[in-house]
């Protein structure tokens, strides 16, 4: 598990949050690599099979370091703007439209704390922030954990913009699966493969590629993915 930090930078708003985080442990070899890299202080790139726990582990590790070890002032969740492009005719502002895409993270965080209001309370207290890539220009994120999900749905320009927002005292985790890319039918193309080439050259990053053997969502999902792969569909 992660080692305690000697120096606490915990903000008052985090200190006042009396939530008890569940203890989570790796269940596959690749999940253990994630814990080991994170414990070494590495930033992470987690990519590969659906259902392998990429989002779950990312949020757990960030929350654990923030709440139990006094590191970070907030968790920033960044998601592709592809969703907002598909929601153009729905009512509301762009921020209101993308709010529906918070559901997976609300579910994970509520589960990790064992209470149905954990995500909403943390968001109200500005301990959790959810954004799409549409709102990042000119921002700097310092003393926080940035979790970038669905990186396969981001252009290289979007990934570059995200990376250049990283300020002092910030750690970042990228997650994605190129096989689930939603950009295939658009004029845009995913920047994930080229971005991975850069990350592979940076010693500050630990990269973990998940296979179907790492699927922990359910036996049914794992079997589906294996059959799909065998049939080359």
mmCIF file of C-alpha atoms in Angstrom:
data_model
loop_
_atom_site.group_PDB
_atom_site.id
_atom_site.type_symbol
_atom_site.label_atom_id
_atom_site.label_comp_id
_atom_site.label_asym_id
_atom_site.label_seq_id
_atom_site.Cartn_x
_atom_site.Cartn_y
_atom_site.Cartn_z
ATOM 1 C CA UNK A 1 0.000 0.000 0.000
ATOM 2 C CA UNK A 2 0.962 3.643 -0.231
ATOM 3 C CA UNK A 3 3.405 4.999 2.318
ATOM 4 C CA UNK A 4 2.403 7.955 4.541
ATOM 5 C CA UNK A 5 3.856 11.341 3.668
ATOM 6 C CA UNK A 6 5.902 13.208 6.244
ATOM 7 C CA UNK A 7 4.601 16.657 5.399
ATOM 8 C CA UNK A 8 0.906 17.516 5.246
ATOM 9 C CA UNK A 9 -0.418 20.110 2.824
ATOM 10 C CA UNK A 10 -4.041 19.264 3.559
ATOM 11 C CA UNK A 11 -6.331 22.276 3.182
ATOM 12 C CA UNK A 12 -8.922 23.222 5.786
ATOM 13 C CA UNK A 13 -11.781 22.111 3.545
ATOM 14 C CA UNK A 14 -10.221 18.654 3.186
ATOM 15 C CA UNK A 15 -9.418 18.403 6.900
ATOM 16 C CA UNK A 16 -13.045 19.177 7.753
ATOM 17 C CA UNK A 17 -14.316 16.355 5.561
ATOM 18 C CA UNK A 18 -14.882 13.397 7.889
ATOM 19 C CA UNK A 19 -15.334 10.674 5.285
ATOM 20 C CA UNK A 20 -13.953 7.175 5.720
ATOM 21 C CA UNK A 21 -12.413 5.762 2.555
ATOM 22 C CA UNK A 22 -12.573 2.019 1.984
ATOM 23 C CA UNK A 23 -9.312 0.114 1.775
ATOM 24 C CA UNK A 24 -8.798 -1.140 -1.773
ATOM 25 C CA UNK A 25 -6.185 -3.692 -2.820
ATOM 26 C CA UNK A 26 -5.018 -4.856 -6.262
ATOM 27 C CA UNK A 27 -6.516 -8.114 -7.532
ATOM 28 C CA UNK A 28 -4.454 -8.613 -10.703
ATOM 29 C CA UNK A 29 -0.749 -8.296 -11.458
ATOM 30 C CA UNK A 30 -1.307 -5.218 -13.595
ATOM 31 C CA UNK A 31 -3.371 -3.573 -10.879
ATOM 32 C CA UNK A 32 -0.459 -4.195 -8.513
ATOM 33 C CA UNK A 33 1.819 -2.419 -11.013
ATOM 34 C CA UNK A 34 -0.499 0.599 -10.774
ATOM 35 C CA UNK A 35 -0.154 0.673 -6.973
ATOM 36 C CA UNK A 36 3.620 0.180 -7.171
ATOM 37 C CA UNK A 37 4.149 2.958 -9.723
ATOM 38 C CA UNK A 38 1.941 5.321 -7.737
ATOM 39 C CA UNK A 39 3.760 4.485 -4.506
ATOM 40 C CA UNK A 40 7.025 5.387 -6.269
ATOM 41 C CA UNK A 41 5.610 8.847 -6.969
ATOM 42 C CA UNK A 42 5.023 8.224 -10.662
ATOM 43 C CA UNK A 43 2.347 9.847 -12.760
ATOM 44 C CA UNK A 44 0.317 7.167 -14.535
ATOM 45 C CA UNK A 45 -0.981 6.175 -17.946
ATOM 46 C CA UNK A 46 -3.470 3.301 -17.692
ATOM 47 C CA UNK A 47 -4.740 1.906 -20.951
ATOM 48 C CA UNK A 48 -6.313 -1.214 -22.361
ATOM 49 C CA UNK A 49 -9.214 -3.517 -21.673
ATOM 50 C CA UNK A 50 -12.602 -2.326 -20.497
ATOM 51 C CA UNK A 51 -13.607 -3.356 -16.987
ATOM 52 C CA UNK A 52 -10.041 -3.505 -15.667
ATOM 53 C CA UNK A 53 -10.554 -0.865 -12.967
ATOM 54 C CA UNK A 54 -8.702 2.052 -14.562
ATOM 55 C CA UNK A 55 -11.110 4.753 -13.340
ATOM 56 C CA UNK A 56 -11.794 3.071 -10.007
ATOM 57 C CA UNK A 57 -8.118 2.679 -9.089
ATOM 58 C CA UNK A 58 -7.230 6.179 -10.300
ATOM 59 C CA UNK A 59 -9.838 7.862 -8.131
ATOM 60 C CA UNK A 60 -9.079 5.645 -5.148
ATOM 61 C CA UNK A 61 -5.355 6.366 -5.235
ATOM 62 C CA UNK A 62 -5.913 10.111 -5.562
ATOM 63 C CA UNK A 63 -8.530 10.230 -2.815
ATOM 64 C CA UNK A 64 -6.392 8.109 -0.508
ATOM 65 C CA UNK A 65 -3.389 10.378 -0.924
ATOM 66 C CA UNK A 66 -5.500 13.507 -0.501
ATOM 67 C CA UNK A 67 -7.610 12.463 2.488
ATOM 68 C CA UNK A 68 -5.362 10.099 4.419
ATOM 69 C CA UNK A 69 -1.905 11.461 3.676
ATOM 70 C CA UNK A 70 -2.476 15.198 3.458
ATOM 71 C CA UNK A 71 -1.544 15.531 -0.199
ATOM 72 C CA UNK A 72 -3.523 17.594 -2.768
ATOM 73 C CA UNK A 73 -6.287 20.127 -2.267
ATOM 74 C CA UNK A 74 -8.679 18.629 -4.784
ATOM 75 C CA UNK A 75 -9.307 15.925 -7.377
ATOM 76 C CA UNK A 76 -9.919 17.253 -10.895
ATOM 77 C CA UNK A 77 -11.704 14.893 -13.287
ATOM 78 C CA UNK A 78 -11.277 15.768 -16.968
ATOM 79 C CA UNK A 79 -13.266 14.053 -19.670
ATOM 80 C CA UNK A 80 -13.380 14.287 -23.425
ATOM 81 C CA UNK A 81 -15.474 17.033 -24.988
ATOM 82 C CA UNK A 82 -16.838 14.540 -27.525
ATOM 83 C CA UNK A 83 -19.907 14.126 -25.352
ATOM 84 C CA UNK A 84 -20.734 17.817 -25.485
ATOM 85 C CA UNK A 85 -20.492 17.753 -29.270
ATOM 86 C CA UNK A 86 -23.185 15.061 -29.325
ATOM 87 C CA UNK A 87 -25.466 17.014 -26.989
ATOM 88 C CA UNK A 88 -25.817 20.170 -29.040
ATOM 89 C CA UNK A 89 -29.602 20.072 -29.238
ATOM 90 C CA UNK A 90 -30.269 19.364 -25.580
ATOM 91 C CA UNK A 91 -31.413 22.292 -23.424
ATOM 92 C CA UNK A 92 -29.100 24.041 -21.000
ATOM 93 C CA UNK A 93 -25.590 25.427 -21.023
ATOM 94 C CA UNK A 94 -22.631 23.310 -22.059
ATOM 95 C CA UNK A 95 -21.713 22.771 -18.400
ATOM 96 C CA UNK A 96 -25.261 21.580 -17.683
ATOM 97 C CA UNK A 97 -25.098 19.226 -20.653
ATOM 98 C CA UNK A 98 -21.862 17.568 -19.604
ATOM 99 C CA UNK A 99 -23.117 17.048 -16.042
ATOM 100 C CA UNK A 100 -24.828 13.821 -17.161
ATOM 101 C CA UNK A 101 -21.361 12.382 -17.813
ATOM 102 C CA UNK A 102 -20.425 12.675 -14.153
ATOM 103 C CA UNK A 103 -22.481 9.572 -13.352
ATOM 104 C CA UNK A 104 -19.612 7.016 -13.469
ATOM 105 C CA UNK A 105 -17.449 9.105 -11.144
ATOM 106 C CA UNK A 106 -20.316 9.834 -8.773
ATOM 107 C CA UNK A 107 -20.958 6.090 -8.568
ATOM 108 C CA UNK A 108 -17.288 5.244 -7.938
ATOM 109 C CA UNK A 109 -16.743 7.897 -5.285
ATOM 110 C CA UNK A 110 -20.005 7.122 -3.492
ATOM 111 C CA UNK A 111 -19.018 3.458 -3.469
ATOM 112 C CA UNK A 112 -15.530 4.197 -2.140
ATOM 113 C CA UNK A 113 -16.992 6.102 0.808
ATOM 114 C CA UNK A 114 -20.050 3.897 1.282
ATOM 115 C CA UNK A 115 -22.502 6.804 1.156
ATOM 116 C CA UNK A 116 -24.793 8.126 -1.565
ATOM 117 C CA UNK A 117 -23.962 11.794 -1.069
ATOM 118 C CA UNK A 118 -20.156 11.671 -0.998
ATOM 119 C CA UNK A 119 -19.561 12.918 -4.543
ATOM 120 C CA UNK A 120 -22.058 15.781 -4.340
ATOM 121 C CA UNK A 121 -20.761 16.973 -0.967
ATOM 122 C CA UNK A 122 -17.157 16.911 -2.161
ATOM 123 C CA UNK A 123 -18.113 18.774 -5.315
ATOM 124 C CA UNK A 124 -19.989 21.425 -3.331
ATOM 125 C CA UNK A 125 -16.910 21.921 -1.158
ATOM 126 C CA UNK A 126 -14.689 22.221 -4.275
ATOM 127 C CA UNK A 127 -12.768 19.081 -3.331
ATOM 128 C CA UNK A 128 -13.955 17.378 -6.525
ATOM 129 C CA UNK A 129 -14.042 19.274 -9.816
ATOM 130 C CA UNK A 130 -15.444 17.891 -13.074
ATOM 131 C CA UNK A 131 -14.632 19.530 -16.392
ATOM 132 C CA UNK A 132 -14.636 18.823 -20.103
ATOM 133 C CA UNK A 133 -11.721 19.789 -22.297
ATOM 134 C CA UNK A 134 -13.701 22.803 -23.496
ATOM 135 C CA UNK A 135 -12.842 24.915 -20.450
ATOM 136 C CA UNK A 136 -9.094 24.503 -19.954
ATOM 137 C CA UNK A 137 -7.430 27.336 -21.852
ATOM 138 C CA UNK A 138 -5.451 29.618 -19.567
ATOM 139 C CA UNK A 139 -5.941 27.470 -16.453
ATOM 140 C CA UNK A 140 -3.221 26.120 -14.176
ATOM 141 C CA UNK A 141 -3.952 23.214 -11.830
ATOM 142 C CA UNK A 142 -1.649 23.227 -8.792
ATOM 143 C CA UNK A 143 -1.560 20.967 -5.716
ATOM 144 C CA UNK A 144 -4.159 18.565 -7.045
ATOM 145 C CA UNK A 145 -4.627 15.164 -8.626
ATOM 146 C CA UNK A 146 -5.821 15.351 -12.232
ATOM 147 C CA UNK A 147 -7.613 12.291 -13.583
ATOM 148 C CA UNK A 148 -8.004 12.328 -17.374
ATOM 149 C CA UNK A 149 -10.538 9.723 -18.479
ATOM 150 C CA UNK A 150 -11.376 8.429 -21.963
ATOM 151 C CA UNK A 151 -8.194 9.806 -23.465
ATOM 152 C CA UNK A 152 -8.953 7.807 -26.622
ATOM 153 C CA UNK A 153 -11.659 10.391 -27.386
ATOM 154 C CA UNK A 154 -9.245 13.307 -27.283
ATOM 155 C CA UNK A 155 -7.315 14.798 -30.148
ATOM 156 C CA UNK A 156 -3.589 15.309 -29.734
ATOM 157 C CA UNK A 157 -4.277 19.030 -29.353
ATOM 158 C CA UNK A 158 -6.659 18.370 -26.442
ATOM 159 C CA UNK A 159 -4.155 16.065 -24.714
ATOM 160 C CA UNK A 160 -1.431 18.643 -25.224
ATOM 161 C CA UNK A 161 -3.648 21.363 -23.718
ATOM 162 C CA UNK A 162 -4.354 19.206 -20.677
ATOM 163 C CA UNK A 163 -0.709 18.398 -20.107
ATOM 164 C CA UNK A 164 0.345 22.022 -20.256
ATOM 165 C CA UNK A 165 -2.179 22.890 -17.499
ATOM 166 C CA UNK A 166 -0.152 20.942 -14.899
ATOM 167 C CA UNK A 167 1.134 23.206 -12.139
ATOM 168 C CA UNK A 168 3.383 22.656 -9.124
ATOM 169 C CA UNK A 169 2.487 19.925 -6.635
ATOM 170 C CA UNK A 170 0.183 18.187 -9.103
ATOM 171 C CA UNK A 171 0.060 14.555 -10.144
ATOM 172 C CA UNK A 172 -1.786 13.338 -13.252
ATOM 173 C CA UNK A 173 -3.322 10.034 -14.316
ATOM 174 C CA UNK A 174 -4.423 9.321 -17.887
ATOM 175 C CA UNK A 175 -6.792 6.438 -18.677
ATOM 176 C CA UNK A 176 -8.224 5.120 -21.913
ATOM 177 C CA UNK A 177 -8.836 2.290 -24.352
ATOM 178 C CA UNK A 178 -8.221 3.000 -28.022
ATOM 179 C CA UNK A 179 -10.691 0.240 -28.947
ATOM 180 C CA UNK A 180 -13.517 2.325 -27.472
ATOM 181 C CA UNK A 181 -12.735 5.452 -29.469
ATOM 182 C CA UNK A 182 -15.815 7.493 -30.481
ATOM 183 C CA UNK A 183 -13.905 9.624 -32.984
ATOM 184 C CA UNK A 184 -13.829 7.010 -35.739
ATOM 185 C CA UNK A 185 -16.853 8.394 -37.555
ATOM 186 C CA UNK A 186 -15.726 12.001 -37.269
ATOM 187 C CA UNK A 187 -13.204 14.089 -39.138
ATOM 188 C CA UNK A 188 -11.202 14.242 -35.917
ATOM 189 C CA UNK A 189 -8.691 11.545 -35.008
ATOM 190 C CA UNK A 190 -7.561 10.268 -31.634
ATOM 191 C CA UNK A 191 -4.254 11.602 -30.365
ATOM 192 C CA UNK A 192 -3.831 8.743 -27.906
ATOM 193 C CA UNK A 193 -1.260 6.670 -29.815
ATOM 194 C CA UNK A 194 1.073 9.609 -30.482
ATOM 195 C CA UNK A 195 0.627 10.834 -26.918
ATOM 196 C CA UNK A 196 1.605 7.406 -25.565
ATOM 197 C CA UNK A 197 4.843 7.619 -27.518
ATOM 198 C CA UNK A 198 5.737 10.764 -25.568
ATOM 199 C CA UNK A 199 4.730 9.284 -22.222
ATOM 200 C CA UNK A 200 6.911 6.225 -22.860
ATOM 201 C CA UNK A 201 9.944 8.526 -23.106
ATOM 202 C CA UNK A 202 9.238 10.358 -19.829
ATOM 203 C CA UNK A 203 10.723 8.852 -16.679
ATOM 204 C CA UNK A 204 8.127 10.640 -14.553
ATOM 205 C CA UNK A 205 5.444 8.279 -15.879
ATOM 206 C CA UNK A 206 4.570 4.667 -15.239
ATOM 207 C CA UNK A 207 2.586 3.029 -18.047
ATOM 208 C CA UNK A 208 0.356 0.003 -17.458
ATOM 209 C CA UNK A 209 -1.390 -1.791 -20.315
ATOM 210 C CA UNK A 210 -4.366 -3.915 -19.260
ATOM 211 C CA UNK A 211 -5.451 -7.045 -21.106
ATOM 212 C CA UNK A 212 -8.720 -8.979 -21.042
ATOM 213 C CA UNK A 213 -7.249 -11.069 -18.212
ATOM 214 C CA UNK A 214 -7.415 -7.924 -16.054
ATOM 215 C CA UNK A 215 -11.175 -7.485 -16.475
ATOM 216 C CA UNK A 216 -12.699 -7.490 -12.989
ATOM 217 C CA UNK A 217 -16.112 -5.978 -13.758
ATOM 218 C CA UNK A 218 -17.793 -9.364 -14.071
ATOM 219 C CA UNK A 219 -17.199 -12.829 -15.488
ATOM 220 C CA UNK A 220 -19.841 -12.151 -18.137
ATOM 221 C CA UNK A 221 -18.056 -9.020 -19.404
ATOM 222 C CA UNK A 222 -14.714 -10.817 -19.404
ATOM 223 C CA UNK A 223 -16.120 -13.725 -21.412
ATOM 224 C CA UNK A 224 -17.785 -11.316 -23.856
ATOM 225 C CA UNK A 225 -14.490 -9.515 -24.478
ATOM 226 C CA UNK A 226 -12.674 -12.808 -25.021
ATOM 227 C CA UNK A 227 -15.246 -14.061 -27.537
ATOM 228 C CA UNK A 228 -15.276 -10.691 -29.285
ATOM 229 C CA UNK A 229 -11.491 -10.851 -29.610
ATOM 230 C CA UNK A 230 -11.534 -14.441 -30.838
ATOM 231 C CA UNK A 231 -14.068 -13.557 -33.532
ATOM 232 C CA UNK A 232 -12.015 -10.440 -34.403
ATOM 233 C CA UNK A 233 -15.057 -8.181 -34.149
#
